[in-house]
PDB file of C-alpha atoms in Angstrom:
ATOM      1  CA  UNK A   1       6.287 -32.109  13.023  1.00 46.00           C
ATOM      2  CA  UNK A   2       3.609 -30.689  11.401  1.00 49.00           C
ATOM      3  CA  UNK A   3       2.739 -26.398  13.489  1.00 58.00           C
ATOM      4  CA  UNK A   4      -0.580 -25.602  12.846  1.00 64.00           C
ATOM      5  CA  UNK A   5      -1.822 -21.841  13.416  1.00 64.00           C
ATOM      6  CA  UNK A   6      -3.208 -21.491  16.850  1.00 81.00           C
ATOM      7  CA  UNK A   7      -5.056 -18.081  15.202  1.00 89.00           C
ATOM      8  CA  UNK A   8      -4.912 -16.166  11.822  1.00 90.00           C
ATOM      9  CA  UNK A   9      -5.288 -12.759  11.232  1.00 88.00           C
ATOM     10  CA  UNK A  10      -5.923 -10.738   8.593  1.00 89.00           C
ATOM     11  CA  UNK A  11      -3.764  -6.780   8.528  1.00 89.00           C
ATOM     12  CA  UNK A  12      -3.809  -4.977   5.266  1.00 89.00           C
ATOM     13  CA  UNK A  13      -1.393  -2.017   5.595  1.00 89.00           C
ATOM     14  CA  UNK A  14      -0.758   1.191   2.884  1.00 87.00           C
ATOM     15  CA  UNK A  15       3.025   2.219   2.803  1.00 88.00           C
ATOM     16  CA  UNK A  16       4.565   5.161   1.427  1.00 88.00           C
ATOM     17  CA  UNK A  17       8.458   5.519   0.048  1.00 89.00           C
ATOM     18  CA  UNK A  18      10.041   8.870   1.774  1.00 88.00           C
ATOM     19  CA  UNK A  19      12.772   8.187  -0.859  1.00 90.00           C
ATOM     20  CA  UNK A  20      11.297   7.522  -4.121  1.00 89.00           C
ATOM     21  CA  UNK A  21       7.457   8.376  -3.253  1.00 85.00           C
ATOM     22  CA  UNK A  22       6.170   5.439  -4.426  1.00 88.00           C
ATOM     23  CA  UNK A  23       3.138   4.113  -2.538  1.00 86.00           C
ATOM     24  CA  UNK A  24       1.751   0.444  -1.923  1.00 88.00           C
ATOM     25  CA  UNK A  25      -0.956  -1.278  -0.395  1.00 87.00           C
ATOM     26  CA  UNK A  26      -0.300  -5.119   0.816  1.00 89.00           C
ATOM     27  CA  UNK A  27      -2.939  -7.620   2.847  1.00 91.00           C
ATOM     28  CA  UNK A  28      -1.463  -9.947   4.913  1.00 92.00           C
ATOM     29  CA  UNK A  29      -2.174 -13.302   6.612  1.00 93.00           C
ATOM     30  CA  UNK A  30      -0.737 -13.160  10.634  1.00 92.00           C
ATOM     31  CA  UNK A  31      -0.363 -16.534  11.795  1.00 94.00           C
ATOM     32  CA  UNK A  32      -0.175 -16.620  15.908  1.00 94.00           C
ATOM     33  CA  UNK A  33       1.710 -20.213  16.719  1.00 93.00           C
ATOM     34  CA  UNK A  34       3.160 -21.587  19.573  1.00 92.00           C
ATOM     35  CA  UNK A  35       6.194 -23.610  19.682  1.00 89.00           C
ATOM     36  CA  UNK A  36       7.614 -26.332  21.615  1.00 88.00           C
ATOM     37  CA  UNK A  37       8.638 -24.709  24.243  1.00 91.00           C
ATOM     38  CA  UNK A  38       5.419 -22.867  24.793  1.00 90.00           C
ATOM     39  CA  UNK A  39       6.662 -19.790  23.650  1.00 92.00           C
ATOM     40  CA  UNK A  40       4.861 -17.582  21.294  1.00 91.00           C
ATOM     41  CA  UNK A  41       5.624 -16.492  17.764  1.00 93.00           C
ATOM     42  CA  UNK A  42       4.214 -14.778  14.489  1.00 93.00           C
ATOM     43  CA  UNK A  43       4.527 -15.984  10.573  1.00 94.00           C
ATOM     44  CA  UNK A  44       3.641 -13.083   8.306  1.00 94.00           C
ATOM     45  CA  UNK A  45       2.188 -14.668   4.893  1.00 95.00           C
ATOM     46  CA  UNK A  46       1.373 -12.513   1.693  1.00 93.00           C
ATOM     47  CA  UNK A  47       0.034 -13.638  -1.521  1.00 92.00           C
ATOM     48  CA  UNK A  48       0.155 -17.305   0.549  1.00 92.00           C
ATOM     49  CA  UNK A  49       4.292 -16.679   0.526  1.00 95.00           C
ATOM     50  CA  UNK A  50       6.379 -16.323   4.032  1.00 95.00           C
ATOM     51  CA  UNK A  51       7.364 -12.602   4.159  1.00 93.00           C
ATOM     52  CA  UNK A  52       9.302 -10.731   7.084  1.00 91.00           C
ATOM     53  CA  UNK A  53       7.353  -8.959   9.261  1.00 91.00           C
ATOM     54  CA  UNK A  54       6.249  -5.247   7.348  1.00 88.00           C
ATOM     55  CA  UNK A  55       6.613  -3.591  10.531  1.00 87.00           C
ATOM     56  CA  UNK A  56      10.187  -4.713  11.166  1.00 89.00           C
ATOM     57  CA  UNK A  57      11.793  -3.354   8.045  1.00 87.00           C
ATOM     58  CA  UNK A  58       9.833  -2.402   5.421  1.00 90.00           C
ATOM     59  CA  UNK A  59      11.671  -2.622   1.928  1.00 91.00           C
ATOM     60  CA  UNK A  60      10.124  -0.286  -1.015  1.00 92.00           C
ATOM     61  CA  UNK A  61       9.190  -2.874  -3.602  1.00 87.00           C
ATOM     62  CA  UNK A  62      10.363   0.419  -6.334  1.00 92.00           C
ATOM     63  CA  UNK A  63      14.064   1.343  -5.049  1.00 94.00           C
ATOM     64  CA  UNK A  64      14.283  -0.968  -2.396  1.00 93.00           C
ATOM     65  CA  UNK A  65      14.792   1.575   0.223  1.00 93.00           C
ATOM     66  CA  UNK A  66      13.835   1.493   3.498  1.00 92.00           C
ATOM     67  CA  UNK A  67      12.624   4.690   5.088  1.00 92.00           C
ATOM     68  CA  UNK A  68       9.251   3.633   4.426  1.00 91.00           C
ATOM     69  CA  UNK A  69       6.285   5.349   6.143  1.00 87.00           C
ATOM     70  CA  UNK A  70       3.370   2.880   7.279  1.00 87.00           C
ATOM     71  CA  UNK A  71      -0.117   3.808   7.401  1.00 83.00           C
ATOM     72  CA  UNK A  72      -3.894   2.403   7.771  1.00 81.00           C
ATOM     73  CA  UNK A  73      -5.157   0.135   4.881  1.00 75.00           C
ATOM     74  CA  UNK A  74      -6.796   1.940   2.770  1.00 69.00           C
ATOM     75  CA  UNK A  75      -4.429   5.292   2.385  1.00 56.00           C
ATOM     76  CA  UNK A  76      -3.006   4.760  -0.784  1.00 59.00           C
ATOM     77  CA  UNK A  77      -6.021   3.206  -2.659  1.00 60.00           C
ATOM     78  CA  UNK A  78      -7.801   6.662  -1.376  1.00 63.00           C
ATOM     79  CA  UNK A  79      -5.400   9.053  -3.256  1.00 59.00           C
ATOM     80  CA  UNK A  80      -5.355   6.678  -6.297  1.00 59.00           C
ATOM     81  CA  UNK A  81      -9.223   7.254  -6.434  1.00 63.00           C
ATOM     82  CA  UNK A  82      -9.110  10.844  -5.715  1.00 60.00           C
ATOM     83  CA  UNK A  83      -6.218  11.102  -8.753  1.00 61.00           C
ATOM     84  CA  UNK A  84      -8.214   9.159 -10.935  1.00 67.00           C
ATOM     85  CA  UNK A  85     -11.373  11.466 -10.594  1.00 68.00           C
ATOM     86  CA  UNK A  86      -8.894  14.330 -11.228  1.00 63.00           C
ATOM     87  CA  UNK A  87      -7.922  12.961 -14.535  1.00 64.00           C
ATOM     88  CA  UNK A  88     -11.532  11.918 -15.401  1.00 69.00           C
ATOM     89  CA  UNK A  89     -12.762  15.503 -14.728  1.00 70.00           C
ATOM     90  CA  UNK A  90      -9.944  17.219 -16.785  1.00 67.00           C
ATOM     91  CA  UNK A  91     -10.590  15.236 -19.875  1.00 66.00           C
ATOM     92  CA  UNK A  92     -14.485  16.722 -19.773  1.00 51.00           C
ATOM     93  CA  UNK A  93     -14.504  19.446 -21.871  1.00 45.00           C
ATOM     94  CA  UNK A  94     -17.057  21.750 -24.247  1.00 47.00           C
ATOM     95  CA  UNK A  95     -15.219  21.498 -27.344  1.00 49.00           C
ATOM     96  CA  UNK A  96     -16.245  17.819 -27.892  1.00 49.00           C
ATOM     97  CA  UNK A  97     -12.379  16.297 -27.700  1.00 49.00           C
ATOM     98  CA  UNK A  98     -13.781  14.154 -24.250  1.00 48.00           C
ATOM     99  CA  UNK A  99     -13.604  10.980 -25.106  1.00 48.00           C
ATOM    100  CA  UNK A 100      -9.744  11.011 -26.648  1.00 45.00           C
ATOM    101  CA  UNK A 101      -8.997  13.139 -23.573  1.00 42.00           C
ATOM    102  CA  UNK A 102     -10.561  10.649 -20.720  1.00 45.00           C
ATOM    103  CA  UNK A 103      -8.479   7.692 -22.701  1.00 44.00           C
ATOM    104  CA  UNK A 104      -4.987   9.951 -22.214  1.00 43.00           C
ATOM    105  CA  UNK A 105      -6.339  10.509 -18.819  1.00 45.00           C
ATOM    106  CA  UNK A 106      -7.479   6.721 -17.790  1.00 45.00           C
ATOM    107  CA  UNK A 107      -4.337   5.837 -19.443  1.00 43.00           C
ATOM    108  CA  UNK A 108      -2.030   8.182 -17.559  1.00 45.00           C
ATOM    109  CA  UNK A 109      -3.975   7.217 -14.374  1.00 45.00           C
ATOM    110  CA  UNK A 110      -2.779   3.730 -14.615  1.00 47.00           C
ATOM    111  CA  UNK A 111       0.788   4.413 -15.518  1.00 50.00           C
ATOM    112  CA  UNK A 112       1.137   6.818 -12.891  1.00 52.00           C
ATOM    113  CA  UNK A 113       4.372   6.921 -10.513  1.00 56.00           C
ATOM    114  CA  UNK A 114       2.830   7.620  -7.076  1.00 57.00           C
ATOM    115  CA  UNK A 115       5.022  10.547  -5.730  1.00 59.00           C
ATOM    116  CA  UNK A 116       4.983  11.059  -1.518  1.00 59.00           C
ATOM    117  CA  UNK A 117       3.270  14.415  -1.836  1.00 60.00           C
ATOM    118  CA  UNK A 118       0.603  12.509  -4.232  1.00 61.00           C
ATOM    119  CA  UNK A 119      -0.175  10.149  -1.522  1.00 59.00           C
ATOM    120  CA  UNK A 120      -0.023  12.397   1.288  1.00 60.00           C
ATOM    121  CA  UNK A 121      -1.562  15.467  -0.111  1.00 55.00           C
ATOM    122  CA  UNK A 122      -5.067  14.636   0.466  1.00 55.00           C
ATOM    123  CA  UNK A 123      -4.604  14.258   4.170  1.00 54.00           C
ATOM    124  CA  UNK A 124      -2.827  17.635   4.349  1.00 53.00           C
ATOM    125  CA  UNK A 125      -5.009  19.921   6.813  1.00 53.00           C
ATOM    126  CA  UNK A 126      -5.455  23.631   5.647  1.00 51.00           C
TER     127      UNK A 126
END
C-alpha cells in the first residue's frame, strides 16, 4: 500500500546544546498523512531521510546530549554572522598586516566551536 502525504510542510528550527554549547540549524520536511483507520499522523523528513520528531527529543549532533534548547530558524545562523563580522573587523588594522589577519580570522570563523553563551549572547537584553 503505497501512503501518500495528504500535506507537506516545511519547519526549519535553530537548536542550542545547554551541555556542550554547540549550536545547529536543521530544515525539515513535515509530512501530514492519514492512515487506515482515519487517524492522523506526522513523518518528519530531513535531508530526504526519516528522522524522529526534533521536538520530541532532540539529540545534540556534537555530544549527543539531550538538554537541547529549541529556537526560531534563523537564531544560530544570526550569531554565526554577527561572529564572523567580529573576526572580519579585528583583522583590519593600520599597520598593513590585514590581509594575513582576515585569513586567521575567516579561518578561525569557520572552525569555530559554537559555545551557548556565543549563540545566546546577542539576544541578551541590557
Amino acid at each position: 500500500m503505497s501512503e501518500t502525504a495528504v500535506t507537506t510542510v516545511h519547519e526549519a528550527y535553530s537548536f542550542a546544546c545547554m551541555r556542550c554549547g554547540y549550536g545547529w540549524e536543521q530544515a525539515y520536511e513535515i509530512e501530514h498523512h492519514v492512515d487506515g483507520s482515519n487517524n492522523d499522523f506526522v513523518i518528519y523528513k530531513a535531508n530526504g531521510e526519516r528522522v524522529p520528531s526534533p521536538l520530541s527529543k532532540p539529540t545534540c549532533t556534537n555530544c549527543d546530549g539531550h538538554l537541547v534548547r529549541i529556537m526560531r530558524s534563523g537564531r544560530v545562523s544570526t550569531v554565526q554572522q554577527l561572529l564572523q563580522s567580529q573576526y572580519e573587523t579585528a583583522g583590519h588594522t593600520e599597520d598593513g598586516a590585514a590581509p594575513a589577519r582576515e585569513a586567521v580570522g575567516a579561518s578561525a570563523a569557520a572552525e569555530h566551536h559554537w559555545h551557548l553563551s556565543d549563540l545566546l549572547h546577542p539576544f541578551h537584553r541590557k
